[in-house]
Amino acid sequence: MKGDTGAARSALAVIQASWNASARNWNAQALTAVYTEDALFFGGRPGHAIGASGIHDYFASYEGVIESATLDLVEQHFIALADDCFLAQGFGEFLFMLSDGRESRSRLRTTLLIARHRGEWKIRQHHFSASPASPPI
């Protein structure tokens, strides 16, 4: 894959499809399976989720709040780190269907480290954050 953004784009599409299939009916276990067992994760709640257990707890914390979600990874740029590993950075556009029937949308900055793990593409590092309104100085 070194230097092949088409291969990285295809692998990221697989990740996005897996994430969306798992979030269609919010499923913490299925969402966790999109990540490696040792993944590092900064999401939309305070704290740092480390490993499958921490990531599962993060997704489970939204049970009863989120019914379903979709994620569209857009404006992504890639750096190949090895044949089986790359960095993707851009934006994630979320559509959430909440348990009270409301719809919510958000657009976050995204950085993902994607690696082939046991023959499948998985997220090894996930960092999503809001764009700051002003510099943090």
mmCIF file of C-alpha atoms in Angstrom:
data_model
loop_
_atom_site.group_PDB
_atom_site.id
_atom_site.type_symbol
_atom_site.label_atom_id
_atom_site.label_comp_id
_atom_site.label_asym_id
_atom_site.label_seq_id
_atom_site.Cartn_x
_atom_site.Cartn_y
_atom_site.Cartn_z
ATOM 1 C CA MET A 1 0.000 0.000 0.000
ATOM 2 C CA LYS A 2 2.959 2.359 0.505
ATOM 3 C CA GLY A 3 1.975 5.509 -1.418
ATOM 4 C CA ASP A 4 -1.272 3.988 -2.765
ATOM 5 C CA THR A 5 -4.076 6.281 -1.588
ATOM 6 C CA GLY A 6 -6.615 4.267 -3.597
ATOM 7 C CA ALA A 7 -5.944 1.214 -1.423
ATOM 8 C CA ALA A 8 -6.171 3.337 1.741
ATOM 9 C CA ARG A 9 -9.428 4.898 0.543
ATOM 10 C CA SER A 10 -10.863 1.413 -0.137
ATOM 11 C CA ALA A 11 -9.784 0.154 3.288
ATOM 12 C CA LEU A 12 -11.310 3.219 4.971
ATOM 13 C CA ALA A 13 -14.569 2.556 3.102
ATOM 14 C CA VAL A 14 -14.591 -0.959 4.612
ATOM 15 C CA ILE A 15 -14.079 0.528 8.095
ATOM 16 C CA GLN A 16 -16.847 3.092 7.554
ATOM 17 C CA ALA A 17 -19.268 0.406 6.315
ATOM 18 C CA SER A 18 -18.484 -1.813 9.325
ATOM 19 C CA TRP A 19 -18.931 1.083 11.750
ATOM 20 C CA ASN A 20 -22.239 2.097 10.162
ATOM 21 C CA ALA A 21 -23.562 -1.485 10.124
ATOM 22 C CA SER A 22 -22.731 -1.741 13.840
ATOM 23 C CA ALA A 23 -24.355 1.615 14.650
ATOM 24 C CA ARG A 24 -27.516 1.034 12.576
ATOM 25 C CA ASN A 25 -29.105 -0.425 15.720
ATOM 26 C CA TRP A 26 -26.676 0.934 18.315
ATOM 27 C CA ASN A 27 -24.592 -2.111 19.289
ATOM 28 C CA ALA A 28 -21.648 -1.494 21.615
ATOM 29 C CA GLN A 29 -20.215 -4.991 21.114
ATOM 30 C CA ALA A 30 -20.327 -4.764 17.307
ATOM 31 C CA LEU A 31 -18.868 -1.238 17.338
ATOM 32 C CA THR A 32 -16.017 -2.433 19.567
ATOM 33 C CA ALA A 33 -15.244 -5.178 17.038
ATOM 34 C CA VAL A 34 -14.326 -2.501 14.447
ATOM 35 C CA TYR A 35 -11.242 -1.734 16.607
ATOM 36 C CA THR A 36 -8.148 -3.780 17.497
ATOM 37 C CA GLU A 37 -8.049 -5.246 21.010
ATOM 38 C CA ASP A 38 -5.305 -2.764 21.994
ATOM 39 C CA ALA A 39 -6.759 0.334 20.291
ATOM 40 C CA LEU A 40 -6.464 3.831 21.752
ATOM 41 C CA PHE A 41 -9.584 6.000 21.589
ATOM 42 C CA PHE A 42 -10.499 9.659 22.165
ATOM 43 C CA GLY A 43 -14.215 10.118 21.490
ATOM 44 C CA GLY A 44 -16.974 12.515 22.440
ATOM 45 C CA ARG A 45 -16.859 12.026 26.209
ATOM 46 C CA PRO A 46 -14.183 13.046 28.729
ATOM 47 C CA GLY A 47 -11.429 10.531 29.272
ATOM 48 C CA HIS A 48 -9.325 8.158 27.234
ATOM 49 C CA ALA A 49 -10.615 4.693 26.294
ATOM 50 C CA ILE A 50 -7.834 2.114 26.094
ATOM 51 C CA GLY A 51 -8.313 -1.361 24.661
ATOM 52 C CA ALA A 52 -11.446 -3.299 23.813
ATOM 53 C CA SER A 53 -12.891 -3.076 27.329
ATOM 54 C CA GLY A 54 -12.541 0.711 27.506
ATOM 55 C CA ILE A 55 -13.906 1.181 23.991
ATOM 56 C CA HIS A 56 -16.861 -1.097 24.744
ATOM 57 C CA ASP A 57 -17.618 0.909 27.900
ATOM 58 C CA TYR A 58 -17.489 4.118 25.856
ATOM 59 C CA PHE A 59 -20.011 2.874 23.277
ATOM 60 C CA ALA A 60 -22.176 1.238 25.974
ATOM 61 C CA SER A 61 -22.397 4.626 27.755
ATOM 62 C CA TYR A 62 -24.615 5.808 24.879
ATOM 63 C CA GLU A 63 -27.125 2.927 25.187
ATOM 64 C CA GLY A 64 -30.532 4.429 25.896
ATOM 65 C CA VAL A 65 -29.348 7.745 24.399
ATOM 66 C CA ILE A 66 -28.538 6.833 20.776
ATOM 67 C CA GLU A 67 -30.842 4.502 18.851
ATOM 68 C CA SER A 68 -28.809 4.572 15.644
ATOM 69 C CA ALA A 69 -26.058 6.516 13.940
ATOM 70 C CA THR A 70 -24.302 6.935 10.629
ATOM 71 C CA LEU A 71 -20.804 8.250 10.028
ATOM 72 C CA ASP A 72 -19.567 9.672 6.736
ATOM 73 C CA LEU A 73 -15.778 10.118 6.664
ATOM 74 C CA VAL A 74 -15.139 13.036 4.291
ATOM 75 C CA GLU A 75 -12.217 15.146 3.061
ATOM 76 C CA GLN A 76 -9.823 12.397 4.157
ATOM 77 C CA HIS A 77 -6.083 12.585 3.524
ATOM 78 C CA PHE A 78 -3.803 9.585 3.847
ATOM 79 C CA ILE A 79 -0.260 8.731 4.859
ATOM 80 C CA ALA A 80 0.849 5.151 4.234
ATOM 81 C CA LEU A 81 2.988 3.951 7.137
ATOM 82 C CA ALA A 82 3.484 0.368 5.913
ATOM 83 C CA ASP A 83 1.784 -2.085 3.558
ATOM 84 C CA ASP A 84 -0.723 -2.950 6.279
ATOM 85 C CA CYS A 85 -1.073 0.375 8.117
ATOM 86 C CA PHE A 86 -2.029 3.958 7.273
ATOM 87 C CA LEU A 87 -3.122 7.226 8.818
ATOM 88 C CA ALA A 88 -6.352 8.908 7.684
ATOM 89 C CA GLN A 89 -7.246 12.449 8.703
ATOM 90 C CA GLY A 90 -10.208 14.605 7.741
ATOM 91 C CA PHE A 91 -13.744 15.057 9.019
ATOM 92 C CA GLY A 92 -16.557 12.828 10.210
ATOM 93 C CA GLU A 93 -20.160 13.815 9.618
ATOM 94 C CA PHE A 94 -22.511 12.090 12.063
ATOM 95 C CA LEU A 95 -26.266 11.660 11.958
ATOM 96 C CA PHE A 96 -27.687 10.390 15.246
ATOM 97 C CA MET A 97 -31.216 9.169 15.871
ATOM 98 C CA LEU A 98 -31.747 9.691 19.582
ATOM 99 C CA SER A 99 -33.877 7.562 21.885
ATOM 100 C CA ASP A 100 -36.400 10.379 22.344
ATOM 101 C CA GLY A 101 -37.016 10.476 18.569
ATOM 102 C CA ARG A 102 -34.932 13.575 17.872
ATOM 103 C CA GLU A 103 -32.243 13.744 15.208
ATOM 104 C CA SER A 104 -28.814 15.236 15.884
ATOM 105 C CA ARG A 105 -25.955 16.039 13.513
ATOM 106 C CA SER A 106 -22.330 16.876 14.151
ATOM 107 C CA ARG A 107 -19.136 17.352 12.183
ATOM 108 C CA LEU A 108 -15.875 16.494 13.931
ATOM 109 C CA ARG A 109 -12.200 16.441 13.018
ATOM 110 C CA THR A 110 -10.999 12.845 12.658
ATOM 111 C CA THR A 111 -7.662 11.085 12.877
ATOM 112 C CA LEU A 112 -7.624 7.307 12.473
ATOM 113 C CA LEU A 113 -4.771 4.830 12.384
ATOM 114 C CA ILE A 114 -6.009 1.875 10.329
ATOM 115 C CA ALA A 115 -4.150 -1.446 10.402
ATOM 116 C CA ARG A 116 -4.694 -4.886 8.929
ATOM 117 C CA HIS A 117 -5.227 -7.148 11.938
ATOM 118 C CA ARG A 118 -5.672 -10.902 11.473
ATOM 119 C CA GLY A 119 -6.563 -10.338 7.828
ATOM 120 C CA GLU A 120 -9.115 -7.550 8.443
ATOM 121 C CA TRP A 121 -8.858 -3.776 8.430
ATOM 122 C CA LYS A 122 -9.394 -2.394 11.955
ATOM 123 C CA ILE A 123 -9.070 0.930 13.743
ATOM 124 C CA ARG A 124 -6.015 0.957 16.005
ATOM 125 C CA GLN A 125 -6.137 4.609 17.048
ATOM 126 C CA HIS A 126 -9.197 6.892 16.992
ATOM 127 C CA HIS A 127 -9.143 10.609 17.826
ATOM 128 C CA PHE A 128 -12.207 12.720 17.073
ATOM 129 C CA SER A 129 -12.565 16.308 18.263
ATOM 130 C CA ALA A 130 -14.629 19.412 17.675
ATOM 131 C CA SER A 131 -13.034 22.212 15.664
ATOM 132 C CA PRO A 132 -12.101 24.978 18.099
ATOM 133 C CA ALA A 133 -13.930 28.285 17.761
ATOM 134 C CA SER A 134 -10.654 30.078 18.514
ATOM 135 C CA PRO A 135 -7.031 29.147 19.230
ATOM 136 C CA PRO A 136 -6.556 27.666 22.724
ATOM 137 C CA ILE A 137 -4.318 30.483 23.935
#
